[in-house]
Coordinates of C-alpha atoms in Angstrom, one line a residue:
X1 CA 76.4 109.1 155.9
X2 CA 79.3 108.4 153.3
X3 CA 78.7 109.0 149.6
X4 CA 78.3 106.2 147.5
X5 CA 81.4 106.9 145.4
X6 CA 83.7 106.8 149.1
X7 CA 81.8 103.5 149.6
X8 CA 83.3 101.9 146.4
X9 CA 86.9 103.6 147.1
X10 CA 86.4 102.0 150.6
X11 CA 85.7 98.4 149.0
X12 CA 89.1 98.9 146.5
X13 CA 91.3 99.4 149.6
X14 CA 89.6 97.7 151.7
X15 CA 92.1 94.3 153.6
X16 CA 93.9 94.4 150.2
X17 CA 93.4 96.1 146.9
X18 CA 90.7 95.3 144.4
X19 CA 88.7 96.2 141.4
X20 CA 85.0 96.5 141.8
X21 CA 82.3 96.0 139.2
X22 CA 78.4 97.2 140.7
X23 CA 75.4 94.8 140.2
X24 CA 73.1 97.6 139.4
X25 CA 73.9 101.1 141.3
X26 CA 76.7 101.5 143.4
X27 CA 76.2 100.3 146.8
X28 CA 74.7 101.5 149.6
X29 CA 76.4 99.4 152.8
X30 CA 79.6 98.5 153.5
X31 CA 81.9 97.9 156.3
X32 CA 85.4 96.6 157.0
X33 CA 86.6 95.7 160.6
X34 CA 89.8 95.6 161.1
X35 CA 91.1 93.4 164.1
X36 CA 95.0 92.3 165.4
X37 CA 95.5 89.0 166.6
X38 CA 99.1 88.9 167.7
X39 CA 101.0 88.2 163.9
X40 CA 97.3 87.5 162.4
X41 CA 95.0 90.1 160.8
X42 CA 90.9 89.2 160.6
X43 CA 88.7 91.4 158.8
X44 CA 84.9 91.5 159.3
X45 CA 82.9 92.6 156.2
X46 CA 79.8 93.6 155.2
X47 CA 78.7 94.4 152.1
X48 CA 76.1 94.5 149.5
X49 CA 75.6 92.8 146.1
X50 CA 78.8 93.4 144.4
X51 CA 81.6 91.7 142.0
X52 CA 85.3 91.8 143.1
X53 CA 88.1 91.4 141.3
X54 CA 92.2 90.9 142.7
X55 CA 93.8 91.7 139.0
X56 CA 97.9 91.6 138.8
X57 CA 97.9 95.1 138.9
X58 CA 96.5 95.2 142.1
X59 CA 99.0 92.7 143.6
X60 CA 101.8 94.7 141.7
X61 CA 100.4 97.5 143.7
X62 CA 99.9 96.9 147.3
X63 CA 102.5 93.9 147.4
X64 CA 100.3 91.5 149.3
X65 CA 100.5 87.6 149.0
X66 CA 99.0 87.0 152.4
X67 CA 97.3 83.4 152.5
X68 CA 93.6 84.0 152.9
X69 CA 90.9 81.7 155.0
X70 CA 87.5 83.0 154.8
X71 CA 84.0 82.2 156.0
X72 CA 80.8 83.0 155.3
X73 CA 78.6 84.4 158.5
X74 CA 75.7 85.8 155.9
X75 CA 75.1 85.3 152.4
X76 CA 76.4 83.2 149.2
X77 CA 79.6 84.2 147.4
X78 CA 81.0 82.9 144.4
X79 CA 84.6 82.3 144.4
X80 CA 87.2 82.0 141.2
X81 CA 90.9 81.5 141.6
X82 CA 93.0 80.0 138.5
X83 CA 90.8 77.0 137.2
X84 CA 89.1 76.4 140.2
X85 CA 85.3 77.8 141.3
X86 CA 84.0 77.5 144.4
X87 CA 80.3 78.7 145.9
X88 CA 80.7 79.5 149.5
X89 CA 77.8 79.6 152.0
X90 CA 77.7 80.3 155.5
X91 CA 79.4 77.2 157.5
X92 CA 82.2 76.3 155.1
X93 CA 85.7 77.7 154.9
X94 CA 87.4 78.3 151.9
X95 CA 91.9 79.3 151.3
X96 CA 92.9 81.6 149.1
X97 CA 96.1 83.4 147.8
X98 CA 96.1 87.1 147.8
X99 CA 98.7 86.8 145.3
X100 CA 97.6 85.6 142.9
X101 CA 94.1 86.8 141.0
X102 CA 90.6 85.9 142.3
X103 CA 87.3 87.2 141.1
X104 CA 84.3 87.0 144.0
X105 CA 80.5 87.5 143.2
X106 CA 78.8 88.7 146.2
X107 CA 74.9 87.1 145.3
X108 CA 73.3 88.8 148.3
X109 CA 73.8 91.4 151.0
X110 CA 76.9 89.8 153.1
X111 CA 78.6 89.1 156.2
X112 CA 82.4 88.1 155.9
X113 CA 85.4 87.3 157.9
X114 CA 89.0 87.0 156.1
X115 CA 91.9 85.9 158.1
X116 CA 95.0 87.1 156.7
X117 CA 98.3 84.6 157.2
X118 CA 101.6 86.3 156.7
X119 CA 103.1 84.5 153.3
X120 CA 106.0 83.7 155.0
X121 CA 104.9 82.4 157.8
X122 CA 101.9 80.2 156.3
X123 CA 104.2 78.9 154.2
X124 CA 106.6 77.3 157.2
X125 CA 104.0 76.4 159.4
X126 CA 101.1 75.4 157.0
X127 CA 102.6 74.4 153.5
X128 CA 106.0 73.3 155.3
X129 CA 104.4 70.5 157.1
X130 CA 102.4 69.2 153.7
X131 CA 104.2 66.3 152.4
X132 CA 105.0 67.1 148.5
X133 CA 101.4 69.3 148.6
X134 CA 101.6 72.8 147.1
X135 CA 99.2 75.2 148.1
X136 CA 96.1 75.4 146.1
X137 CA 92.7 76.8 146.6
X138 CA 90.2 75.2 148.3
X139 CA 86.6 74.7 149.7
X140 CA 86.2 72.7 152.8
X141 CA 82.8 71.9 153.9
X142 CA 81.3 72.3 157.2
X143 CA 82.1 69.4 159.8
X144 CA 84.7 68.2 161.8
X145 CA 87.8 71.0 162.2
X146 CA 85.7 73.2 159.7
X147 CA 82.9 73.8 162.2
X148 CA 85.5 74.3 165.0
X149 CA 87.7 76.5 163.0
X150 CA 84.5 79.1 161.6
X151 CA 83.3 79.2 165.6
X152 CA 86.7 80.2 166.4
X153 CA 86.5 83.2 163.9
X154 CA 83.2 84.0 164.9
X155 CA 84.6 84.1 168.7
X156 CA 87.4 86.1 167.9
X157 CA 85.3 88.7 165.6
X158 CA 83.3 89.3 168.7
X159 CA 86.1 89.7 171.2
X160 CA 89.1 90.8 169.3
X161 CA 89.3 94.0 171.1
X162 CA 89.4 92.3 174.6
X163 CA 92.3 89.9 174.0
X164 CA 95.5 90.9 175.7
X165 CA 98.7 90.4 173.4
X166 CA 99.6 86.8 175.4
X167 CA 95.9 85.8 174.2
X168 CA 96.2 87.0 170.7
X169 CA 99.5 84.6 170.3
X170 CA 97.5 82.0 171.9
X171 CA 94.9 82.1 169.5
X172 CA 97.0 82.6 166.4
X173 CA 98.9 79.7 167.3
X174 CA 95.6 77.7 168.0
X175 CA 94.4 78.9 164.6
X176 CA 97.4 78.1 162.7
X177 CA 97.7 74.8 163.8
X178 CA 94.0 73.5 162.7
X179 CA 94.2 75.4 159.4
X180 CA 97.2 73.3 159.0
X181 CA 95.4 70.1 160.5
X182 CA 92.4 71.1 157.7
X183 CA 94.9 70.8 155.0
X184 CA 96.7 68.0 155.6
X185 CA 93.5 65.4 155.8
X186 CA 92.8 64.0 153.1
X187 CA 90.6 65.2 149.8
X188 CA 87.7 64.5 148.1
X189 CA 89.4 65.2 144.9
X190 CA 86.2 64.1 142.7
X191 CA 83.8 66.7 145.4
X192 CA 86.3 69.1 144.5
X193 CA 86.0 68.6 140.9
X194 CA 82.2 68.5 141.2
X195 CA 82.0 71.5 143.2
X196 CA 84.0 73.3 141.0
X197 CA 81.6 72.3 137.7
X198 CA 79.0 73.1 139.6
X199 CA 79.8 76.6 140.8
X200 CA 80.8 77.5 137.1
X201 CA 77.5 76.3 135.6
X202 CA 75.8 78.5 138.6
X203 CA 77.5 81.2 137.9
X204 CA 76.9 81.3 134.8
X205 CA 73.1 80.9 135.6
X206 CA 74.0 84.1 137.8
X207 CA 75.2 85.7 135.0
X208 CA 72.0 84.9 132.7
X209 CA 69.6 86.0 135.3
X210 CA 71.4 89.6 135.9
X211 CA 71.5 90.4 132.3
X212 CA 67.9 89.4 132.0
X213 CA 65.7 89.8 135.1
X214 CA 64.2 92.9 133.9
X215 CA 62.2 90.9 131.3
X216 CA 58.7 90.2 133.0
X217 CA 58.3 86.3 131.5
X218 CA 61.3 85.2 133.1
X219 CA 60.4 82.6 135.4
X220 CA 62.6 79.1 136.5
X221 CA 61.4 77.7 133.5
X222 CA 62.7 80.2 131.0
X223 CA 66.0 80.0 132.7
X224 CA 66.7 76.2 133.3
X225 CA 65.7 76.3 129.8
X226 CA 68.3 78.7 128.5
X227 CA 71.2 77.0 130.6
X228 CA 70.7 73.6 128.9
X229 CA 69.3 72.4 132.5
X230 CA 66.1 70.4 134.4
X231 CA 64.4 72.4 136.5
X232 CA 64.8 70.4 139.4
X233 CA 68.8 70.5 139.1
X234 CA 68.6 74.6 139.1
X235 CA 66.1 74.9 142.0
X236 CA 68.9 72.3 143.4
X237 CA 71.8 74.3 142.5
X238 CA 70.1 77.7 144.4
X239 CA 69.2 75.3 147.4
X240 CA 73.0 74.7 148.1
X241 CA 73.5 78.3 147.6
X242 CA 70.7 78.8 150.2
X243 CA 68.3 81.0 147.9
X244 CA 65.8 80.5 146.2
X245 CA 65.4 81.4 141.9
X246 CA 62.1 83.2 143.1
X247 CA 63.8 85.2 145.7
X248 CA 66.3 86.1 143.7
X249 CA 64.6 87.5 141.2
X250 CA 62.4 89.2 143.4
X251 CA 64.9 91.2 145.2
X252 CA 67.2 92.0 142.2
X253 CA 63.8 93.5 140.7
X254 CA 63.2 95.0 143.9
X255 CA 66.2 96.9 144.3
X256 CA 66.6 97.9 140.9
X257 CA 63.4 99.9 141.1
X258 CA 64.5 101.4 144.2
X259 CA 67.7 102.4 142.3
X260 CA 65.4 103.9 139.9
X261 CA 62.9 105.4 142.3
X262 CA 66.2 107.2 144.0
X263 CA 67.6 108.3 140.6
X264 CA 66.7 111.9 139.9
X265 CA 67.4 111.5 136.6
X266 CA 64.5 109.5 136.5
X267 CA 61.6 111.6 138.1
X268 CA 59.9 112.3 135.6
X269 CA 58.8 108.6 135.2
X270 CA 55.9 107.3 137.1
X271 CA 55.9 104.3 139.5
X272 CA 54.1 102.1 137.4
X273 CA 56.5 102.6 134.7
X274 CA 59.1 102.1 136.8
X275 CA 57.8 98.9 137.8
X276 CA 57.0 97.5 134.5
X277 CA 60.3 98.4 133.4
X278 CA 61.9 96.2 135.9
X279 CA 59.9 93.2 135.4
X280 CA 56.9 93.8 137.6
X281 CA 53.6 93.2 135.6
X282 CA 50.9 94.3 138.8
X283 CA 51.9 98.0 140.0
X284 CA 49.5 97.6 143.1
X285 CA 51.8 94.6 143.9
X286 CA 55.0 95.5 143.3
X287 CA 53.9 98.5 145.7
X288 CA 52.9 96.3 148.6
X289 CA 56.2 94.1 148.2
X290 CA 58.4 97.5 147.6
X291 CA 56.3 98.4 151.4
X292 CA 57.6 95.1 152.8
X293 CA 61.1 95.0 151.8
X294 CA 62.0 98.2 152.5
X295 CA 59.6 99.5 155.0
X296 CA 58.5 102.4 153.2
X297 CA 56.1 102.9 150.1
X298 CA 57.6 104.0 146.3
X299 CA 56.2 107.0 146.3
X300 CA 57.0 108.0 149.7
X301 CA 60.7 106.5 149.1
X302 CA 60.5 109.2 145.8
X303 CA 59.2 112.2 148.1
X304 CA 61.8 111.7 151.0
X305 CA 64.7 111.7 148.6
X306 CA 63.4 114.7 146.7
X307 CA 63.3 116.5 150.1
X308 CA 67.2 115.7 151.1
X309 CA 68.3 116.7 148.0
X310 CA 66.2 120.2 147.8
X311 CA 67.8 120.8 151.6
X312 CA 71.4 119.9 150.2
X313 CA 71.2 122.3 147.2

């Protein structure tokens, strides 16, 4: 099993070098597929709660300005580049520049894939055939070309490895010529300015909720309240996002007191206190939904991890 700390080095040089901040503890999955298609790169990720940040210093570094098309396969992201704030969910395909800096809040455990288009060549195939457009970043919701274009990826993700070199350039081409197709059609400039309100008020919300979901009274209430929002709009907003305020709060509590549970540090505290210190106000129910989620009991969780360590010392 690799240590937590070679799990965040892993994430920094990952398909291009970041800056990682945790939510909570470090984390405890991640992968990173790598997979050729003829002069195209996709990448499959997986990955837990986590913030990433492309700062100038790591473009100055690794000298990447590959163009970027992602999808989401699992989980909500939330996506800033420049002025522009996106929330991604599973079905819609968002284009981004590895050049220039982007900050991405992974809500939830997620699933990934990131094609990689050479700058140079993106920028005579795609841009070149974009009448006075520039690139910029952008969301494009599922339908038409989208939904074509994510099955593709999917497809390829699957089968990457049995593609003979003729195929791969086949399919790069293929893919090169509907992401250009998706970019020339024509925008909903006032959904983009929308979306883009929209994801910067949620993560903001995001924000709120991480600094505060220790405190036991939180509820939907408390937090449409302190956002200047109606309750309706912010159980709208998590809808789109395809979670729930509830859930959310849940499993952030959840896996903070696991963090705690796992923290030697921390043994001398009992589970009950660790549960009230992360929000939970009924021990005997935070013990059957710790059971639940993670398919073990607190204590037992405790006891196993005491044992690995005692037979690593």
């Amino acid at each position: 099993m690799i240590e937590n700390n070679s799990l965040q080095e892993s994430v920094r040089d990952a398909h291009i070098t970041v800056g990682t901040e945790m939510r909570g503890r470090p984390i405890q999955r991640f992968s990173c597929r790598d997979l050729r298609l003829a002069n195209l790169e996709l990448f499959e990720i997986t990955i837990d709660p986590i913030v990433i940040h492309r700062r100038v210093e790591d473009i100055s570094e690794d000298r990447t300005d590959d163009y970027l098309l992602a999808t989401q396969l699992q989980g909500t992201v939330l996506i800033k580049q420049g002025n522009i704030e996106f929330t991604q969910c599973p079905g819609s395909l968002v284009m981004m520049s590895a050049g220039e800096p982007y900050s991405i809040i992974h809500t939830q455990q997620s699933h990934r894939l990131i094609l990689h288009f050479p700058a140079a060549l993106f920028r005579e195939r795609v841009l070149g055939h974009m009448k006075s457009r520039e690139y910029r970043p952008r969301l494009m919701p599922p339908g038409g070309l989208v939904t074509v274009v994510c099955a593709m990826l999917r497809s390829a993700a699957l089968d990457a490895g049995e593609f003979k070199l003729p195929e791969q350039y086949a399919l790069a081409e293929n893919l090169l010529e509907l992401t250009a197709a998706m970019l020339r059609s024509e925008t909903d400039v006032e959904y983009e300015r929308k979306h883009s309100r929209q994801s910067a008020l949620f993560r903001r919300i995001l924000e709120f909720m991480e600094a505060n979901f220790m405190d036991a009274e939180m509820s939907p209430e408390k937090i449409a309240k302190a956002n200047g929002i109606s309750m309706r709009y912010l159980h709208s907003l998590f809808f789109q996002a395809g979670i729930s305020v509830s859930k959310w709060l849940w499993e952030r509590r959840l896996r903070a007191a696991r963090d705690d549970l796992l923290d030697p540090q921390l043994r001398h505290m009992r589970v009950s206190e660790i549960a009230f210190g992360r929000g939970f106000n009924d021990p005997a129910h935070f013990s059957r939904s710790f059971r639940k989620r993670f398919a073990v009991s607190p204590l037992k969780l405790r006891q196993d991890a005491e044992v690995r360590r005692a037979a690593e010392e």
